[in-house]
């Protein structure tokens, strides 16, 4: 005998109870939108039609515009020497309306490196990537239409 099974029910009724319990317990705890389900290795959707904007209503209207049209200042790409041959690439000046986590995730996947976002009160959010990634990050920002070439400043090259 099975210790947890009620033998007064038919196998079909047991299955129906199991299905009802499974759908009730496997509900997601938060809702996901379509953009959060997109795989990061598919970079074709990072272009101007991808919603880099945060979820407030004002940026939803601007999501129809391309990302380079909302870039106002320069994007500075620098490298910082750590110890020995180790270095960090920093990207600062990306428009605050653009979702930097999505950019970071795509860069990490494409350039095979680790990275993080550092929050700075004066300079805003700074994307840090391991290694000297200056040229490939600049080309990535241009190719994915996040910024135009004339607003990207690559320092030290």
Coordinates of N, CA and C in Angstrom, one line a residue:
X1 N 0.8 -1.2 0.0 CA 0.0 0.0 0.0 C 0.9 1.2 0.0
X2 N 0.4 2.3 -0.7 CA 1.1 3.5 -0.7 C 0.7 4.4 0.5
X3 N 1.6 4.9 1.2 CA 1.3 5.6 2.5 C 0.5 6.9 2.3
X4 N 0.6 7.5 1.1 CA 0.0 8.9 0.9 C -1.2 8.9 0.0
X5 N -1.5 7.7 -0.6 CA -2.5 7.7 -1.6 C -3.9 7.3 -1.0
X6 N -4.9 8.0 -1.4 CA -6.3 7.7 -0.9 C -6.8 6.7 -1.9
X7 N -7.0 5.4 -1.5 CA -7.4 4.4 -2.4 C -8.9 4.4 -2.7
X8 N -9.6 5.3 -2.1 CA -11.0 5.4 -2.4 C -11.3 6.1 -3.7
X9 N -10.2 6.8 -4.3 CA -10.3 7.5 -5.5 C -9.9 6.7 -6.7
X10 N -10.5 6.9 -7.8 CA -10.0 6.2 -9.0 C -8.7 6.8 -9.5
X11 N -7.9 6.0 -10.4 CA -6.7 6.6 -10.9 C -6.9 7.9 -11.7
X12 N -8.0 8.0 -12.3 CA -8.3 9.3 -13.1 C -8.5 10.5 -12.1
X13 N -9.2 10.2 -11.0 CA -9.4 11.3 -10.0 C -8.1 11.7 -9.3
X14 N -7.2 10.7 -9.1 CA -5.9 10.9 -8.5 C -5.1 11.8 -9.4
X15 N -5.1 11.5 -10.7 CA -4.4 12.2 -11.7 C -4.9 13.7 -11.8
X16 N -6.2 13.8 -11.8 CA -6.8 15.2 -11.8 C -6.4 16.0 -10.6
X17 N -6.4 15.4 -9.4 CA -5.9 16.1 -8.2 C -4.5 16.5 -8.4
X18 N -3.7 15.6 -8.9 CA -2.2 15.8 -9.1 C -2.0 17.0 -10.0
X19 N -2.8 17.0 -11.2 CA -2.6 18.1 -12.1 C -3.0 19.4 -11.5
X20 N -4.1 19.4 -10.8 CA -4.6 20.7 -10.2 C -3.6 21.2 -9.2
X21 N -3.0 20.3 -8.4 CA -2.0 20.7 -7.4 C -0.7 21.2 -8.1
X22 N -0.3 20.5 -9.2 CA 0.9 20.9 -9.9 C 0.8 22.3 -10.5
X23 N -0.4 22.6 -11.1 CA -0.6 23.9 -11.7 C -0.7 25.0 -10.6
X24 N -1.2 24.6 -9.5 CA -1.3 25.6 -8.4 C 0.0 25.9 -7.8
X25 N 0.9 24.9 -7.6 CA 2.2 25.1 -6.9 C 3.3 25.6 -7.8
X26 N 3.1 25.5 -9.1 CA 4.2 25.9 -10.0 C 3.9 27.3 -10.7
X27 N 3.1 28.1 -10.0 CA 2.8 29.4 -10.5 C 4.1 30.2 -10.3
X28 N 4.5 31.1 -11.3 CA 5.7 31.9 -11.1 C 5.4 33.0 -10.0
X29 N 6.4 33.3 -9.2 CA 6.2 34.3 -8.2 C 6.2 35.7 -8.7
X30 N 6.7 35.9 -9.9 CA 6.7 37.2 -10.5 C 6.4 37.1 -11.9
X31 N 5.9 38.1 -12.5 CA 5.5 38.0 -14.0 C 6.7 38.5 -14.8
X32 N 6.9 37.8 -15.9 CA 8.0 38.1 -16.8 C 7.5 38.7 -18.1
X33 N 8.1 39.7 -18.6 CA 7.7 40.2 -19.9 C 8.5 39.6 -20.9
X34 N 8.2 39.8 -22.2 CA 8.8 39.1 -23.3 C 10.3 39.5 -23.4
X35 N 10.7 40.7 -23.1 CA 12.0 41.1 -23.2 C 12.9 40.4 -22.2
X36 N 12.5 40.1 -21.1 CA 13.3 39.4 -20.1 C 13.5 37.9 -20.4
X37 N 12.7 37.4 -21.3 CA 12.9 36.0 -21.7 C 13.8 35.8 -22.9
X38 N 14.2 36.9 -23.5 CA 15.0 36.8 -24.7 C 16.4 36.3 -24.4
X39 N 17.0 35.4 -25.1 CA 18.3 34.9 -24.8 C 19.4 36.0 -25.2
X40 N 20.4 36.1 -24.4 CA 21.4 37.1 -24.6 C 22.3 36.8 -25.8
X41 N 22.5 35.5 -26.2 CA 23.4 35.2 -27.3 C 22.8 35.6 -28.6
X42 N 21.5 35.9 -28.7 CA 20.9 36.4 -29.9 C 20.9 37.9 -29.9
X43 N 22.0 38.4 -30.5 CA 22.2 39.9 -30.4 C 21.4 40.7 -31.4
X44 N 20.7 40.0 -32.3 CA 20.0 40.7 -33.3 C 18.8 41.5 -32.7
X45 N 18.4 41.1 -31.5 CA 17.3 41.8 -30.9 C 17.7 42.9 -30.0
X46 N 19.0 43.3 -30.0 CA 19.5 44.4 -29.2 C 19.5 45.7 -29.9
X47 N 19.0 45.7 -31.1 CA 19.0 46.9 -31.9 C 17.9 47.9 -31.4
X48 N 17.6 48.8 -32.3 CA 16.6 49.8 -31.9 C 15.2 49.3 -31.5
X49 N 14.8 48.2 -32.0 CA 13.5 47.7 -31.6 C 13.5 47.0 -30.2
X50 N 14.7 46.7 -29.7 CA 14.7 46.1 -28.4 C 14.5 47.1 -27.3
X51 N 13.8 46.8 -26.2 CA 13.4 47.7 -25.2 C 14.5 47.8 -24.2
X52 N 15.5 48.7 -24.4 CA 16.5 48.9 -23.4 C 16.0 49.8 -22.3
X53 N 14.9 50.4 -22.5 CA 14.4 51.4 -21.5 C 13.9 50.6 -20.2
X54 N 13.8 51.3 -19.1 CA 13.3 50.7 -17.9 C 11.7 50.7 -18.1
X55 N 11.0 50.2 -17.1 CA 9.6 49.9 -17.2 C 8.7 51.0 -16.8
X56 N 9.1 52.3 -16.7 CA 8.2 53.4 -16.5 C 7.5 53.8 -17.8
X57 N 6.4 54.5 -17.6 CA 5.6 54.8 -18.8 C 6.2 55.8 -19.8
X58 N 6.9 56.7 -19.2 CA 7.5 57.7 -20.1 C 8.6 57.1 -21.0
X59 N 9.3 56.1 -20.6 CA 10.3 55.5 -21.4 C 9.7 54.4 -22.3
X60 N 8.5 54.0 -22.1 CA 7.8 53.1 -23.0 C 7.5 53.8 -24.3
X61 N 7.1 55.1 -24.2 CA 6.9 55.9 -25.4 C 8.2 56.1 -26.2
X62 N 9.3 56.3 -25.5 CA 10.5 56.5 -26.2 C 11.2 55.2 -26.7
X63 N 10.6 54.1 -26.3 CA 11.2 52.8 -26.8 C 11.0 52.6 -28.3
X64 N 10.1 53.4 -28.9 CA 9.9 53.3 -30.3 C 11.1 54.0 -31.0
X65 N 11.8 54.9 -30.4 CA 12.9 55.6 -31.0 C 14.1 54.7 -30.9
X66 N 15.1 54.9 -31.8 CA 16.3 54.1 -31.7 C 17.1 54.6 -30.5
X67 N 18.0 53.8 -29.9 CA 18.7 54.1 -28.7 C 19.7 55.2 -28.9
X68 N 20.3 55.3 -30.2 CA 21.3 56.3 -30.4 C 20.6 57.7 -30.4
X69 N 19.3 57.8 -30.7 CA 18.7 59.1 -30.7 C 18.5 59.7 -29.3
X70 N 18.5 58.8 -28.3 CA 18.3 59.3 -26.9 C 19.7 59.5 -26.2
X71 N 20.8 59.1 -26.9 CA 22.1 59.3 -26.3 C 22.5 60.8 -26.4
X72 N 22.7 61.5 -25.3 CA 22.9 62.9 -25.3 C 24.4 63.3 -25.2
X73 N 25.2 62.6 -24.3 CA 26.6 63.0 -24.1 C 27.5 61.9 -24.7
X74 N 28.8 62.1 -24.4 CA 29.8 61.1 -24.9 C 29.8 59.9 -24.0
X75 N 30.1 58.8 -24.7 CA 30.4 57.5 -24.0 C 31.9 57.3 -23.9
X76 N 32.5 57.3 -22.7 CA 33.9 57.1 -22.6 C 34.2 55.7 -22.3
X77 N 35.2 55.1 -23.1 CA 35.6 53.8 -22.9 C 37.1 53.8 -22.5
X78 N 37.4 53.4 -21.3 CA 38.8 53.4 -20.8 C 39.3 52.1 -20.3
X79 N 40.6 51.9 -20.1 CA 41.1 50.7 -19.5 C 41.9 51.2 -18.3
X80 N 41.8 50.3 -17.2 CA 42.5 50.6 -16.0 C 43.4 49.4 -15.7
X81 N 44.7 49.6 -15.5 CA 45.6 48.5 -15.2 C 45.4 48.0 -13.8
X82 N 45.3 46.7 -13.6 CA 45.2 46.1 -12.3 C 46.6 45.7 -11.8
X83 N 46.9 44.4 -11.9 CA 48.2 44.0 -11.5 C 48.7 43.1 -12.5
X84 N 50.0 43.3 -12.9 CA 50.6 42.5 -14.0 C 49.9 42.7 -15.3
X85 N 49.4 41.6 -15.9 CA 48.8 41.8 -17.2 C 47.3 42.0 -17.1
X86 N 46.8 42.0 -15.9 CA 45.3 42.1 -15.7 C 44.9 43.6 -15.9
X87 N 43.7 43.8 -16.5 CA 43.2 45.1 -16.7 C 41.6 45.1 -16.7
X88 N 41.1 46.3 -16.5 CA 39.6 46.5 -16.5 C 39.3 47.4 -17.6
X89 N 38.2 47.2 -18.3 CA 37.6 48.2 -19.3 C 36.4 48.8 -18.7
X90 N 36.4 50.1 -18.6 CA 35.2 50.8 -18.1 C 34.5 51.6 -19.2
X91 N 33.2 51.5 -19.1 CA 32.3 52.2 -20.1 C 31.4 53.1 -19.3
X92 N 31.6 54.4 -19.4 CA 30.7 55.4 -18.7 C 30.1 56.4 -19.6
X93 N 29.0 56.9 -19.2 CA 28.3 57.9 -20.0 C 27.2 57.4 -20.8
X94 N 26.8 56.1 -20.7 CA 25.7 55.5 -21.4 C 24.4 56.2 -20.8
X95 N 23.5 56.5 -21.6 CA 22.3 57.2 -21.2 C 21.6 56.4 -20.1
X96 N 21.2 57.2 -19.1 CA 20.5 56.5 -17.9 C 19.2 55.8 -18.3
X97 N 18.6 56.1 -19.4 CA 17.4 55.5 -19.8 C 17.6 54.1 -20.4
X98 N 18.9 53.8 -20.8 CA 19.2 52.5 -21.4 C 19.5 51.5 -20.3
X99 N 19.0 50.3 -20.4 CA 19.2 49.3 -19.4 C 20.6 48.7 -19.6
X100 N 21.4 49.0 -18.6 CA 22.8 48.6 -18.7 C 23.0 47.1 -18.3
X101 N 22.1 46.5 -17.6 CA 22.2 45.1 -17.3 C 22.1 44.3 -18.6
X102 N 21.3 44.7 -19.5 CA 21.2 43.9 -20.8 C 22.4 44.1 -21.6
X103 N 23.0 45.3 -21.6 CA 24.2 45.5 -22.4 C 25.3 44.7 -21.7
X104 N 25.4 44.7 -20.4 CA 26.5 43.9 -19.7 C 26.3 42.5 -20.0
X105 N 25.1 41.9 -20.0 CA 24.9 40.5 -20.2 C 25.3 40.1 -21.6
X106 N 25.0 40.9 -22.6 CA 25.4 40.6 -24.0 C 26.9 40.7 -24.2
X107 N 27.5 41.7 -23.5 CA 29.0 41.9 -23.7 C 29.7 40.7 -23.0
X108 N 29.2 40.3 -21.9 CA 29.9 39.2 -21.2 C 29.8 37.9 -22.0
X109 N 28.7 37.7 -22.6 CA 28.5 36.5 -23.5 C 29.3 36.6 -24.7
X110 N 29.3 37.8 -25.4 CA 30.0 37.9 -26.7 C 31.5 37.9 -26.5
X111 N 32.0 38.6 -25.5 CA 33.5 38.8 -25.3 C 34.1 37.8 -24.4
X112 N 33.3 36.8 -23.9 CA 33.8 35.8 -23.0 C 34.6 36.4 -21.8
X113 N 34.0 37.3 -21.1 CA 34.7 37.9 -20.0 C 33.6 38.1 -18.9
X114 N 34.1 38.5 -17.7 CA 33.2 38.8 -16.6 C 33.0 40.3 -16.5
X115 N 32.0 40.8 -15.8 CA 31.8 42.2 -15.7 C 30.8 42.5 -14.6
X116 N 30.7 43.8 -14.3 CA 29.8 44.3 -13.3 C 29.4 45.7 -13.6
X117 N 28.4 46.2 -12.9 CA 27.9 47.6 -13.0 C 28.2 48.2 -11.7
X118 N 29.0 49.3 -11.7 CA 29.4 50.1 -10.5 C 28.5 51.3 -10.5
X119 N 27.9 51.6 -9.4 CA 27.1 52.8 -9.3 C 27.9 53.9 -8.7
X120 N 27.9 55.0 -9.4 CA 28.7 56.2 -8.9 C 27.7 57.4 -8.9
X121 N 27.8 58.1 -7.8 CA 26.8 59.3 -7.6 C 27.1 60.3 -8.7
X122 N 28.4 60.7 -8.9 CA 28.8 61.7 -9.8 C 28.7 61.3 -11.3
X123 N 29.2 60.1 -11.6 CA 29.4 59.7 -13.0 C 28.2 58.8 -13.5
X124 N 27.3 58.4 -12.6 CA 26.3 57.5 -13.0 C 26.7 56.0 -13.0
X125 N 26.0 55.2 -13.6 CA 26.4 53.7 -13.6 C 27.5 53.5 -14.6
X126 N 28.5 52.8 -14.2 CA 29.7 52.5 -15.0 C 29.8 51.0 -15.2
X127 N 29.9 50.6 -16.5 CA 30.0 49.2 -16.8 C 31.5 48.8 -16.8
X128 N 31.8 47.8 -16.0 CA 33.2 47.3 -15.9 C 33.3 45.9 -16.5
X129 N 34.3 45.7 -17.4 CA 34.5 44.4 -18.0 C 35.9 44.0 -17.8
X130 N 36.2 42.7 -17.6 CA 37.6 42.2 -17.4 C 38.3 42.2 -18.7
X131 N 39.6 42.6 -18.6 CA 40.4 42.6 -19.8 C 40.3 43.8 -20.6
X132 N 41.2 44.0 -21.6 CA 41.2 45.2 -22.5 C 40.2 44.9 -23.6
X133 N 39.0 45.4 -23.4 CA 37.9 45.2 -24.4 C 37.5 46.5 -25.1
X134 N 38.4 47.5 -25.1 CA 38.0 48.9 -25.6 C 37.5 48.8 -27.0
X135 N 38.2 48.3 -27.9 CA 37.8 48.3 -29.4 C 36.6 47.5 -29.6
X136 N 36.5 46.3 -29.0 CA 35.3 45.5 -29.3 C 34.1 46.0 -28.7
X137 N 34.2 46.7 -27.5 CA 33.0 47.3 -26.9 C 32.5 48.5 -27.7
X138 N 33.5 49.3 -28.2 CA 33.1 50.4 -29.1 C 32.4 49.9 -30.3
X139 N 32.9 48.9 -30.9 CA 32.3 48.3 -32.1 C 30.9 47.7 -31.8
X140 N 30.8 47.1 -30.6 CA 29.5 46.5 -30.2 C 28.5 47.6 -30.1
X141 N 28.8 48.7 -29.4 CA 27.8 49.8 -29.2 C 27.4 50.4 -30.6
X142 N 28.3 50.4 -31.5 CA 27.9 50.9 -32.8 C 27.1 49.9 -33.6
X143 N 27.5 48.7 -33.6 CA 26.8 47.6 -34.3 C 25.3 47.4 -33.8
X144 N 25.1 47.5 -32.5 CA 23.8 47.3 -32.0 C 23.0 48.6 -31.9
X145 N 23.5 49.7 -32.4 CA 22.9 51.0 -32.5 C 22.5 51.5 -31.2
X146 N 23.4 51.3 -30.2 CA 23.2 51.9 -28.9 C 23.7 53.3 -28.9
X147 N 24.7 53.5 -29.7 CA 25.3 54.9 -29.8 C 25.9 55.0 -31.2
X148 N 26.0 56.3 -31.7 CA 26.7 56.5 -32.9 C 28.2 56.6 -32.7
X149 N 29.0 56.5 -33.8 CA 30.4 56.4 -33.6 C 31.0 57.8 -33.1
X150 N 30.3 58.9 -33.5 CA 30.9 60.2 -33.1 C 30.7 60.5 -31.6
X151 N 29.9 59.8 -30.9 CA 29.7 60.0 -29.5 C 30.5 59.1 -28.6
X152 N 31.2 58.1 -29.2 CA 32.0 57.2 -28.5 C 33.5 57.6 -28.4
X153 N 34.1 57.8 -27.3 CA 35.5 58.2 -27.1 C 36.2 57.0 -26.5
X154 N 37.1 56.5 -27.3 CA 38.0 55.4 -26.8 C 39.3 56.0 -26.3
X155 N 39.6 55.9 -25.0 CA 40.8 56.5 -24.5 C 41.9 55.5 -24.4
X156 N 43.1 56.0 -24.7 CA 44.3 55.2 -24.5 C 44.6 54.2 -25.6
X157 N 44.0 54.4 -26.8 CA 44.4 53.5 -27.9 C 44.9 54.3 -29.1

